[in-house]
XYZ file of C-alpha atoms in Angstrom:
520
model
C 0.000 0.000 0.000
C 1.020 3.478 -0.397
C 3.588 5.193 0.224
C 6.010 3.315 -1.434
C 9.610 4.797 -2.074
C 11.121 4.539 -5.560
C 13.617 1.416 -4.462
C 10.283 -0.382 -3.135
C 8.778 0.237 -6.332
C 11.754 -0.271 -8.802
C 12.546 -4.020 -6.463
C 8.733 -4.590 -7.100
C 8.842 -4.428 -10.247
C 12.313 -5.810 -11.609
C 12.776 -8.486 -8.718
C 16.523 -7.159 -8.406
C 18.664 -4.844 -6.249
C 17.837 -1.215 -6.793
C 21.772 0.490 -7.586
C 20.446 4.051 -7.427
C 20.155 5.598 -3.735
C 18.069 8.455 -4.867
C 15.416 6.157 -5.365
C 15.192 5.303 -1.780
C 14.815 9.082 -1.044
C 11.280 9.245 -3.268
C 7.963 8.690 -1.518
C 5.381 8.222 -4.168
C 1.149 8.330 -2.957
C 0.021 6.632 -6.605
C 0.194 6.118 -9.924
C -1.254 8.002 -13.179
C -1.066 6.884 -16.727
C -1.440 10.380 -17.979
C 0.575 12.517 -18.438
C -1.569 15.556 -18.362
C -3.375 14.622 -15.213
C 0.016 14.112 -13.060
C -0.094 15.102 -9.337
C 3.226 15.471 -6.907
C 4.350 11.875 -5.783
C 2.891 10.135 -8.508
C 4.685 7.016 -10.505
C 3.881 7.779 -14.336
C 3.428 4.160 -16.111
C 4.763 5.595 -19.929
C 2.377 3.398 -22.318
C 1.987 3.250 -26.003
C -0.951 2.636 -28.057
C -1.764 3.381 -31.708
C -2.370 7.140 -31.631
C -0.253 7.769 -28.583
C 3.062 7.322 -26.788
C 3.653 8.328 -23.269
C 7.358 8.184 -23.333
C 7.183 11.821 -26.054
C 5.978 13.683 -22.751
C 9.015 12.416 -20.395
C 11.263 15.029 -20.645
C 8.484 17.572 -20.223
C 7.116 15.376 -17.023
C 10.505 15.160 -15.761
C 11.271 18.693 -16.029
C 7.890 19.549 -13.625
C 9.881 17.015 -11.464
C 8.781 13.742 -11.829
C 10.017 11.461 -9.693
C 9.620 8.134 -11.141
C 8.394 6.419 -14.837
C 8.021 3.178 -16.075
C 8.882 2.968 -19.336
C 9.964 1.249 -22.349
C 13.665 -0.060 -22.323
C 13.300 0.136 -26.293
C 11.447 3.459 -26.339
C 13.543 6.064 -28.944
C 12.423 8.373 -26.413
C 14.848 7.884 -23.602
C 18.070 8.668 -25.516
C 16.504 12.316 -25.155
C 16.238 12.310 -21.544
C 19.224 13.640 -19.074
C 21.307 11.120 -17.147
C 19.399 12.494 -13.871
C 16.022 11.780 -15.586
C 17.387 8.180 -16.749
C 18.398 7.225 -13.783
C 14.426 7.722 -12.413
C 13.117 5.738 -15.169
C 12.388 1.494 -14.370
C 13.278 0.109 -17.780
C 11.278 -2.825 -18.564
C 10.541 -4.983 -21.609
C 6.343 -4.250 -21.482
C 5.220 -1.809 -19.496
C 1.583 -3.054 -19.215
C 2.512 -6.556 -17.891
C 4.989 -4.808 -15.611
C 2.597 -2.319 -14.410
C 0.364 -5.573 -13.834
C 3.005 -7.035 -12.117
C 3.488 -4.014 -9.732
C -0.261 -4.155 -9.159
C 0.355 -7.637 -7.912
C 2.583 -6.950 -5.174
C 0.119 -3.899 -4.367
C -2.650 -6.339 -3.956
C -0.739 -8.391 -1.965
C 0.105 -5.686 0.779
C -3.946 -5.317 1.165
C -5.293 -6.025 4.912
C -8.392 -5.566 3.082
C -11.244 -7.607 1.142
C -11.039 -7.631 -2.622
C -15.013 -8.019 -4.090
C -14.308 -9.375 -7.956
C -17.451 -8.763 -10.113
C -17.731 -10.394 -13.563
C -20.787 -11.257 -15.875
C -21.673 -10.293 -19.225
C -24.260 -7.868 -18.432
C -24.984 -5.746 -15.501
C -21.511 -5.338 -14.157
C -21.385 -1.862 -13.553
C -24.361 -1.130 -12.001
C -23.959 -3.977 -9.557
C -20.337 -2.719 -8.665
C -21.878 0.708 -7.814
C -24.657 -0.682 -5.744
C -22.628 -3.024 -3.697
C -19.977 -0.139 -3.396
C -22.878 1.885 -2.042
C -24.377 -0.528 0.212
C -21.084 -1.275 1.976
C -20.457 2.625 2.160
C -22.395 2.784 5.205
C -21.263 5.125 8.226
C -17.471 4.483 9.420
C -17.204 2.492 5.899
C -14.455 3.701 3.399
C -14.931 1.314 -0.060
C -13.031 1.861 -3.228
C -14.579 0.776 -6.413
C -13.493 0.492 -10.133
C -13.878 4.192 -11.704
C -16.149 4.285 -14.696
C -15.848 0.512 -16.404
C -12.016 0.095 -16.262
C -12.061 -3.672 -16.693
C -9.807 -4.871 -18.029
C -5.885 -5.323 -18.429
C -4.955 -2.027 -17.570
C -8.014 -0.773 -15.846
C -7.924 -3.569 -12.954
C -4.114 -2.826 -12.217
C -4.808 1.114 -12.467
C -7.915 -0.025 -9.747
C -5.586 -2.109 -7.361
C -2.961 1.093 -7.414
C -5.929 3.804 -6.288
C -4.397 6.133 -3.920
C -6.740 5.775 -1.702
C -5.087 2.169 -0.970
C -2.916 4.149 1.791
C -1.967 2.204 4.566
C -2.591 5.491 6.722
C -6.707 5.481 5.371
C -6.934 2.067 4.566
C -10.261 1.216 2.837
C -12.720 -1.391 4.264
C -12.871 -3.182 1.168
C -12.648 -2.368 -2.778
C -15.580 -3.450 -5.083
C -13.426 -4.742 -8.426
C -15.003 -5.298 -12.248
C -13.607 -7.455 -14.265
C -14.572 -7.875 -17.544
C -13.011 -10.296 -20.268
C -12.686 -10.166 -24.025
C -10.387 -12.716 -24.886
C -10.116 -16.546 -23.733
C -7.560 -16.731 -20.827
C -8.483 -13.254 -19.837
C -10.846 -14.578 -16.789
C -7.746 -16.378 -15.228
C -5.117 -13.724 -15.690
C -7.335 -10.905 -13.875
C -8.115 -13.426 -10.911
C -4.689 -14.256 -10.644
C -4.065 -10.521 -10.482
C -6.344 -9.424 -8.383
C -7.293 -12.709 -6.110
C -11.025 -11.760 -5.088
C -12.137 -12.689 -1.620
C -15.464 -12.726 -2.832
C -17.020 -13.520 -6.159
C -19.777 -11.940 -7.565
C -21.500 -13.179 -11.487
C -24.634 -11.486 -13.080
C -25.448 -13.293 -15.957
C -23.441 -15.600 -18.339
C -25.057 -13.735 -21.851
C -23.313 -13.847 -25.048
C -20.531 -11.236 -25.126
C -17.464 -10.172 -26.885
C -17.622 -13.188 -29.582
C -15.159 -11.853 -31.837
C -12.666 -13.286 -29.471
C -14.692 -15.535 -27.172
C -16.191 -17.641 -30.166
C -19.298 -18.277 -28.780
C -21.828 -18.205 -26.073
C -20.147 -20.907 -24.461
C -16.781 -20.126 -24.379
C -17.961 -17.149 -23.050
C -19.412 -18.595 -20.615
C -17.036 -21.036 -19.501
C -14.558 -18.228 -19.519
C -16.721 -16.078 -17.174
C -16.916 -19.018 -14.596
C -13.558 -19.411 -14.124
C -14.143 -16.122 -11.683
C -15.889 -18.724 -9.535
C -13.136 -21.794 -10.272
C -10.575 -19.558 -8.052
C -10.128 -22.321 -5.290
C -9.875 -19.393 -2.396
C -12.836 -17.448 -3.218
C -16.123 -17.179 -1.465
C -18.649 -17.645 -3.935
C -22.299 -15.355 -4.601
C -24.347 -17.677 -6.169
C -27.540 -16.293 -8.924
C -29.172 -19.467 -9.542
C -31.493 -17.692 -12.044
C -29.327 -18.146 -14.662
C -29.179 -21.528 -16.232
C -25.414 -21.415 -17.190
C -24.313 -20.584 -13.472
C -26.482 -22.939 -12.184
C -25.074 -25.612 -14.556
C -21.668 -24.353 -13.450
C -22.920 -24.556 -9.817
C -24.442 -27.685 -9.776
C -21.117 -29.221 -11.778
C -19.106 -27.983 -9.309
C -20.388 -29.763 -5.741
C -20.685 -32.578 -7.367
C -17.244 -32.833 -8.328
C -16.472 -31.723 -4.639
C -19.106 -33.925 -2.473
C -20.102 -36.430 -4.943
C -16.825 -37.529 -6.780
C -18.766 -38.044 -9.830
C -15.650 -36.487 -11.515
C -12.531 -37.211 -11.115
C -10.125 -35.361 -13.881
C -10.669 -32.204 -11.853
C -7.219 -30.552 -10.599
C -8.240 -28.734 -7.126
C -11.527 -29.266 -4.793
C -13.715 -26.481 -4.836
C -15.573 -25.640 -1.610
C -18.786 -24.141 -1.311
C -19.581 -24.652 2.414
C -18.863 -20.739 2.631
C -21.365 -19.532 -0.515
C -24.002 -17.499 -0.808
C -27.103 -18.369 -3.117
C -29.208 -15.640 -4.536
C -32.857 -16.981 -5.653
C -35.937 -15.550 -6.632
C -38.860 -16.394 -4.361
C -41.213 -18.354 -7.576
C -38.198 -20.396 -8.357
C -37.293 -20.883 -4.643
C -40.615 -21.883 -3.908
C -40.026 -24.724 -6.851
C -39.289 -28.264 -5.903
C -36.235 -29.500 -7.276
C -33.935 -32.592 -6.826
C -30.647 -30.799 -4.828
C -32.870 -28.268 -2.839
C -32.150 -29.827 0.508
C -28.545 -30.691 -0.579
C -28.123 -26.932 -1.272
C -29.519 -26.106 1.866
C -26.734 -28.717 3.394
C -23.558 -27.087 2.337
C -24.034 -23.569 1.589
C -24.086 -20.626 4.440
C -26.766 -18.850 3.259
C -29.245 -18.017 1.049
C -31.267 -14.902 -0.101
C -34.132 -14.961 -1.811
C -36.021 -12.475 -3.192
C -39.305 -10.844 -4.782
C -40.734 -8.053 -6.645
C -43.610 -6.763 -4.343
C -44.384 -3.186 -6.539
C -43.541 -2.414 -9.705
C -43.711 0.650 -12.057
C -42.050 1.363 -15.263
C -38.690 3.253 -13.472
C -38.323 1.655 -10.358
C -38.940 -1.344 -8.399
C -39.540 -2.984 -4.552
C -38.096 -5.599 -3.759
C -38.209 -7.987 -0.598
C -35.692 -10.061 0.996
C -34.940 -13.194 3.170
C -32.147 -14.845 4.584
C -32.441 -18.658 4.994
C -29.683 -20.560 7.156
C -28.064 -23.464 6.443
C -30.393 -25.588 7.833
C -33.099 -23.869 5.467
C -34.220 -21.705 8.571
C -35.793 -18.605 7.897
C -34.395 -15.707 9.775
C -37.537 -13.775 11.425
C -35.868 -10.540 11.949
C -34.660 -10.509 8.119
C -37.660 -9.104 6.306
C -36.020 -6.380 4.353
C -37.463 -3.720 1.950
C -35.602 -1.827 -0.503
C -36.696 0.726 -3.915
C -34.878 -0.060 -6.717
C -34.663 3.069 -8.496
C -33.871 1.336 -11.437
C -36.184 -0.638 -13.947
C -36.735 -3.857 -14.567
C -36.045 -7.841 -13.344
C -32.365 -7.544 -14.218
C -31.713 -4.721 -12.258
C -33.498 -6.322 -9.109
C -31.626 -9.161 -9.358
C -28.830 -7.499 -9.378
C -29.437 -5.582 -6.310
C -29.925 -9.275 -4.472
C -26.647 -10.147 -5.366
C -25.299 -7.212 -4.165
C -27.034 -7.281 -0.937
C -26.414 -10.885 -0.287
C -22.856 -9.531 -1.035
C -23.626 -7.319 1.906
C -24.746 -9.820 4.178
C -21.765 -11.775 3.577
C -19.342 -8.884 4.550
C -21.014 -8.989 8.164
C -22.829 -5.680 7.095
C -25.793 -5.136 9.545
C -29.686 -4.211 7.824
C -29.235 -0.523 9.691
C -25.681 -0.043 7.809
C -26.834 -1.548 4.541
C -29.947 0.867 4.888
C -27.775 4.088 5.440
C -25.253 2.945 2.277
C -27.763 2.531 -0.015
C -28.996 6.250 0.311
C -25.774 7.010 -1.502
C -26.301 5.181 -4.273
C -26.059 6.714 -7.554
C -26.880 4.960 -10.844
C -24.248 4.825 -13.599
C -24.725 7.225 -16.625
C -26.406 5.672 -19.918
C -27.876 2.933 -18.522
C -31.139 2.284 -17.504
C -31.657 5.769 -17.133
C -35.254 7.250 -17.202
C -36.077 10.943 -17.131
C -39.424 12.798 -18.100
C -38.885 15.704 -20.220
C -40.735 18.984 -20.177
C -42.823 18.195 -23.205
C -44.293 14.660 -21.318
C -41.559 12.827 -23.074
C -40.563 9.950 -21.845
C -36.805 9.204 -22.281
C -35.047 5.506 -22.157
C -31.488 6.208 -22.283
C -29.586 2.777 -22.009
C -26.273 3.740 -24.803
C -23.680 2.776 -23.357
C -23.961 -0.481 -24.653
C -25.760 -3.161 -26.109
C -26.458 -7.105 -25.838
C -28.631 -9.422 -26.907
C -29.634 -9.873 -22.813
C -29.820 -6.231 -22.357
C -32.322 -5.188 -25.708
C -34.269 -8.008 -24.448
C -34.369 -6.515 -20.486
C -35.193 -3.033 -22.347
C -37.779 -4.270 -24.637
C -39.330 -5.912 -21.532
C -39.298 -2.337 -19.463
C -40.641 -0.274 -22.144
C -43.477 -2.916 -22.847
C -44.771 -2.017 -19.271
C -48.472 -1.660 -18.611
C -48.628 1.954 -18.193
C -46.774 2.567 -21.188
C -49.109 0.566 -22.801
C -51.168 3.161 -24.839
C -48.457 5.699 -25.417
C -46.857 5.852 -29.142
C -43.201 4.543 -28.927
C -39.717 5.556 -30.445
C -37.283 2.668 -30.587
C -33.807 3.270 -32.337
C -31.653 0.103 -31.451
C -28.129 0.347 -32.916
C -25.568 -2.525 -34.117
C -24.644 -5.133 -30.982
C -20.791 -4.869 -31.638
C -17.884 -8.002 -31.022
C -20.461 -10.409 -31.845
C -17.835 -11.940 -34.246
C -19.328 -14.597 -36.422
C -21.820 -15.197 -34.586
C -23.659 -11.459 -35.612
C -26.216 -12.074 -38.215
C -27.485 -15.051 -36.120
C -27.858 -12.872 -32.823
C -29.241 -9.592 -34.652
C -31.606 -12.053 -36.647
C -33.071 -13.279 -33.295
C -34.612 -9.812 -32.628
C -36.701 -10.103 -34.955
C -39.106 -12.430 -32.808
C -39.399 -9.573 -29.946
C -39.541 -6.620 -32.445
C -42.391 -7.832 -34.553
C -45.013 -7.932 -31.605
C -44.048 -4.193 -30.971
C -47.373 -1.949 -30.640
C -47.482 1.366 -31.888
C -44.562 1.942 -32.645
C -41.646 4.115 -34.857
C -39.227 1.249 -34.603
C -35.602 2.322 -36.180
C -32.788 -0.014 -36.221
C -29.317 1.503 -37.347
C -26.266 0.032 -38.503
C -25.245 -2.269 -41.061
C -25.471 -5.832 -38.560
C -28.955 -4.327 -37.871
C -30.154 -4.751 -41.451
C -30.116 -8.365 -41.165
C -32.809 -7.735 -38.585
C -34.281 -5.080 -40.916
C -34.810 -7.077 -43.545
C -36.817 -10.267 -41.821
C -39.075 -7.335 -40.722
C -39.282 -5.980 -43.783
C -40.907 -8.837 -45.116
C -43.540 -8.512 -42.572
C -44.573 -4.543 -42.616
C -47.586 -4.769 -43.942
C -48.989 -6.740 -41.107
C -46.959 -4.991 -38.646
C -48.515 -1.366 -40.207
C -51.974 -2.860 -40.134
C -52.139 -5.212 -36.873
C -49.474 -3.652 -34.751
C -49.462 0.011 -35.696
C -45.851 -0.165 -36.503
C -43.471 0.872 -39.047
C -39.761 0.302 -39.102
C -37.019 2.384 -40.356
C -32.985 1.712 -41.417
C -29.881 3.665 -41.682
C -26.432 3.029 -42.959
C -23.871 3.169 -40.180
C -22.449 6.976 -42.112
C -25.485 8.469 -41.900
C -26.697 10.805 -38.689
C -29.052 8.746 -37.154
C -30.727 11.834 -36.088
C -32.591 11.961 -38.737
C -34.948 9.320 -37.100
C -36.347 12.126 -35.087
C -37.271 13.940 -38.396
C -39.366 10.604 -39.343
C -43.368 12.335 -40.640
C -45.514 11.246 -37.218
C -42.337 11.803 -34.733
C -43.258 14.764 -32.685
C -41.612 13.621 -29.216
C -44.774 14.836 -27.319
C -46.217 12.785 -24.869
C -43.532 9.509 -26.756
C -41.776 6.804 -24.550
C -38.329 6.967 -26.310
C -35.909 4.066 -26.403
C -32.332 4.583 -27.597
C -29.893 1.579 -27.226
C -26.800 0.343 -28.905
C -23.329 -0.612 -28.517
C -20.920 2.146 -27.632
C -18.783 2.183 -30.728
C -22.069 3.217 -32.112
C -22.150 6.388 -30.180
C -26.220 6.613 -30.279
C -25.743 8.843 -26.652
C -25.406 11.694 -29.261
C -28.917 11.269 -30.186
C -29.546 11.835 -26.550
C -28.340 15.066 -26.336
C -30.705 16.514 -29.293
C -33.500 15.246 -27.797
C -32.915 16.644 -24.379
C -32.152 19.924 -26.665
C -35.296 19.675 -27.597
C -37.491 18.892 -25.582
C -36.182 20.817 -22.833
């Protein structure tokens, strides 16, 4: 943990002797990877991408006295610099796996609980309501900042000043996301979660991860780490298969190829209340060898937030009397509530008492782009969820803006491409057709060139979707402004439920900013 002095750090890193004394005179307080955001006592990690190379601003860092940078031992860069300035530079063959590597040895000087959070959908939002419900008075959590994932962003994460062994944190709430196979395994060996968290196993990133499967498979290995404590969302078929696969290999021995025993005798299980209430052939063997488990209900429901209710069961399948609990959602749909379970079960786990989870959760705020639900001044009704897109999350969004009390109100969808879905594209975009065509009144718009495989299927079908549904569909090319979908004849925005949703790269949050313009 912070403060570190430069021989610390450079010992850390290279795993030899450091030769230069001034090192040991340097106290660094963090880390930054840019160069224009650099504080006093900061380590500068000098990386390259393809528009960008960290090492051109070293002489100019160096000069505002820099104490210490990580750099490139091949960088052109460094025959520039003055023999003082060398001599603060840590010359390594890759800076990123070095930086990871330095991350390491930070994570390993942590007195405190590392929370790893993976899934294909729902990440975020569940990092920033556990981090919230944890915050609680006396509590100091760190979280990921934004969703900084992956390679870099989980060792820039573990380095957070505010690791400081002077205002040590209570715990720090990590995402992890994967795009790659072999990614899962490399971040947990990183960053060795005390606790496991997984959403849902949807497909994701296929470009790389092949297929739903591999994705999934790669996902679990969060919960394969033999010294985690594992929260359990039984909802979801692949986890469950994952689950289920896994204590039978430990208490079973129906396989025996596996290379480590997994125990779950310290697990949480999150289940909704209709499937809980299910009979099913390991219930009671669940019950057996697990700590706890929460399950949970929708008890009110409205089109932007929900109610949910909570129990704790013990191991012997006890319900707890005093653990009735109550929270508002003030997010929409199913997804989101089950997220909040896992996060409170999450809660429970870390000893957190009902008053403490209570207080935490006033602080929550939810993420930007996602989920988010605002009435304009016209009596628009907008559905911003751009930041990106899934074939799990259209389907949650299709389900919130088919709500009841949105039932009569004219509609607005404009769903961009689902990026990284590799070869497996046309078949995912395809699928939407099945939701899309039971759309009611509705302007539906789909944009991008993956969603004209979708287009087209519907196209076939407009006439009866213009004369039984009251819908017509639209299509633009990836180059043109997909604001022109607002200009469509019958598009006022008055008194419309508005829908925009698409991967990132798509950047439909632009559309979201006219329409606030607007209709504000």
């Amino acid at each position: 943990m912070w403060p570190l002095t430069g021989k610390e750090i450079y010992q850390a890193i290279l795993e030899e002797p450091c030769p230069f004394e001034s090192l040991e005179k340097i106290s660094l307080t963090g880390v930054c990877t840019d160069s224009r955001k650099l504080k006093p006592q900061q380590f500068f990690v000098a990386l390259q991408g393809e528009n960008f190379d960290g090492h051109s601003y070293l002489q100019e860092c160096f000069e505002k006295e820099l104490p210490l940078a990580l750099v490139s031992k091949d960088s052109k860069f460094l025959n520039e610099l003055k023999p003082e300035f060398r001599e603060k530079c840590i010359e390594v063959e890759n800076v990123l796996n070095s930086f990871r590597q330095f991350a390491q040895f930070m994570r390993h000087r942590f007195p405190f609980p590392v929370i790893g959070i993976g899934g294909s959908n729902g990440k975020t939002t569940t990092k920033e309501m556990l981090a919230s419900l944890l915050s609680g008075p006396n509590y100091k959590v760190t979280k990921t900042q934004k969703s900084e994932n992956g390679f870099l962003g989980i060792a820039i994460t573990l380095c957070q000043e505010e690791h400081n062994i002077k205002e040590q944190p209570h715990a720090l709430v990590l995402e992890i996301g994967i795009d790659e196979m072999g990614a899962m395994q490399q971040h947990v060996d990183l960053s060795e979660p005390d606790i496991s968290v997984l959403t849902a196993l949807g497909p994701e990133h296929l470009e790389r991860l092949k297929n739903w499967e591999s994705a999934a498979n790669e996902e679990l290995f969060l919960f394969r780490n033999p010294y985690t404590t594992r929260i359990w969302q039984l909802a979801d078929e692949r986890i469950l298969s994952g689950f289920t696969h896994d204590i039978n290999i430990q208490y079973r021995g129906k396989v025996t190829h596996h290379k480590y025993p997994l125990s779950i005798e310290k697990d949480f299980l999150v289940i909704e209340k209709c499937e809980f209430d299910q009979e099913y052939t390991q219930r009671d063997f669940i019950f057996e060898n697990t700590e706890r488990t929460i399950v949970w209900e929708i008890i009110n429901e409205t089109p932007i937030k929900s109610e949910i209710k909570l129990e704790i069961f013990s191991k012997e399948g006890k319900l707890f009397t005093e653990s009735n609990h109550i929270y508002e959602i003030p997010l929409p749909g199913k997804h989101n509530a089950a997220n909040f379970a896992l996060a409170f079960a999450t809660a429970i786990k870390m000893k957190r008492t009902p008053r403490e989870i209570l207080e935490g959760w006033k602080n929550f705020v939810p993420p930007p782009m996602r989920s988010k639900i605002s009435t304009l001044n016209n009596g628009t009704i907008l559905f911003d969820d751009t930041y990106n897109a899934s074939p799990m999350s259209i389907e949650a969004a299709l389900n919130t803006i088919e709500n009841k009390e949105w039932a009569n109100k004219p509609k607005l969808i404009i769903l961009g491409d689902m990026l990284d879905l590799g070869s497996e594209s046309k078949y995912w975009h395809e699928l939407l057709f099945h939701p899309l065509k039971n759309l009611q009144s509705t302007y539906l718009c789909l944009y991008g060139s993956a969603m004209y495989d979708c287009f087209k299927l519907l196209k076939e079908t407009e006439e009866t979707l213009i004369k039984e549904n009251n819908t017509r569909i639209f299509w633009l090319a990836t180059e043109e402004d997909p604001v022109a979908f607002l200009n469509i004849e019958g598009v006022d925005l008055s008194q419309f439920v508005i829908l925009i949703k698409g991967s990132r790269g798509m950047k439909l949050d632009r559309l979201v900013k006219v329409i606030e313009e607007k209709c504000c």
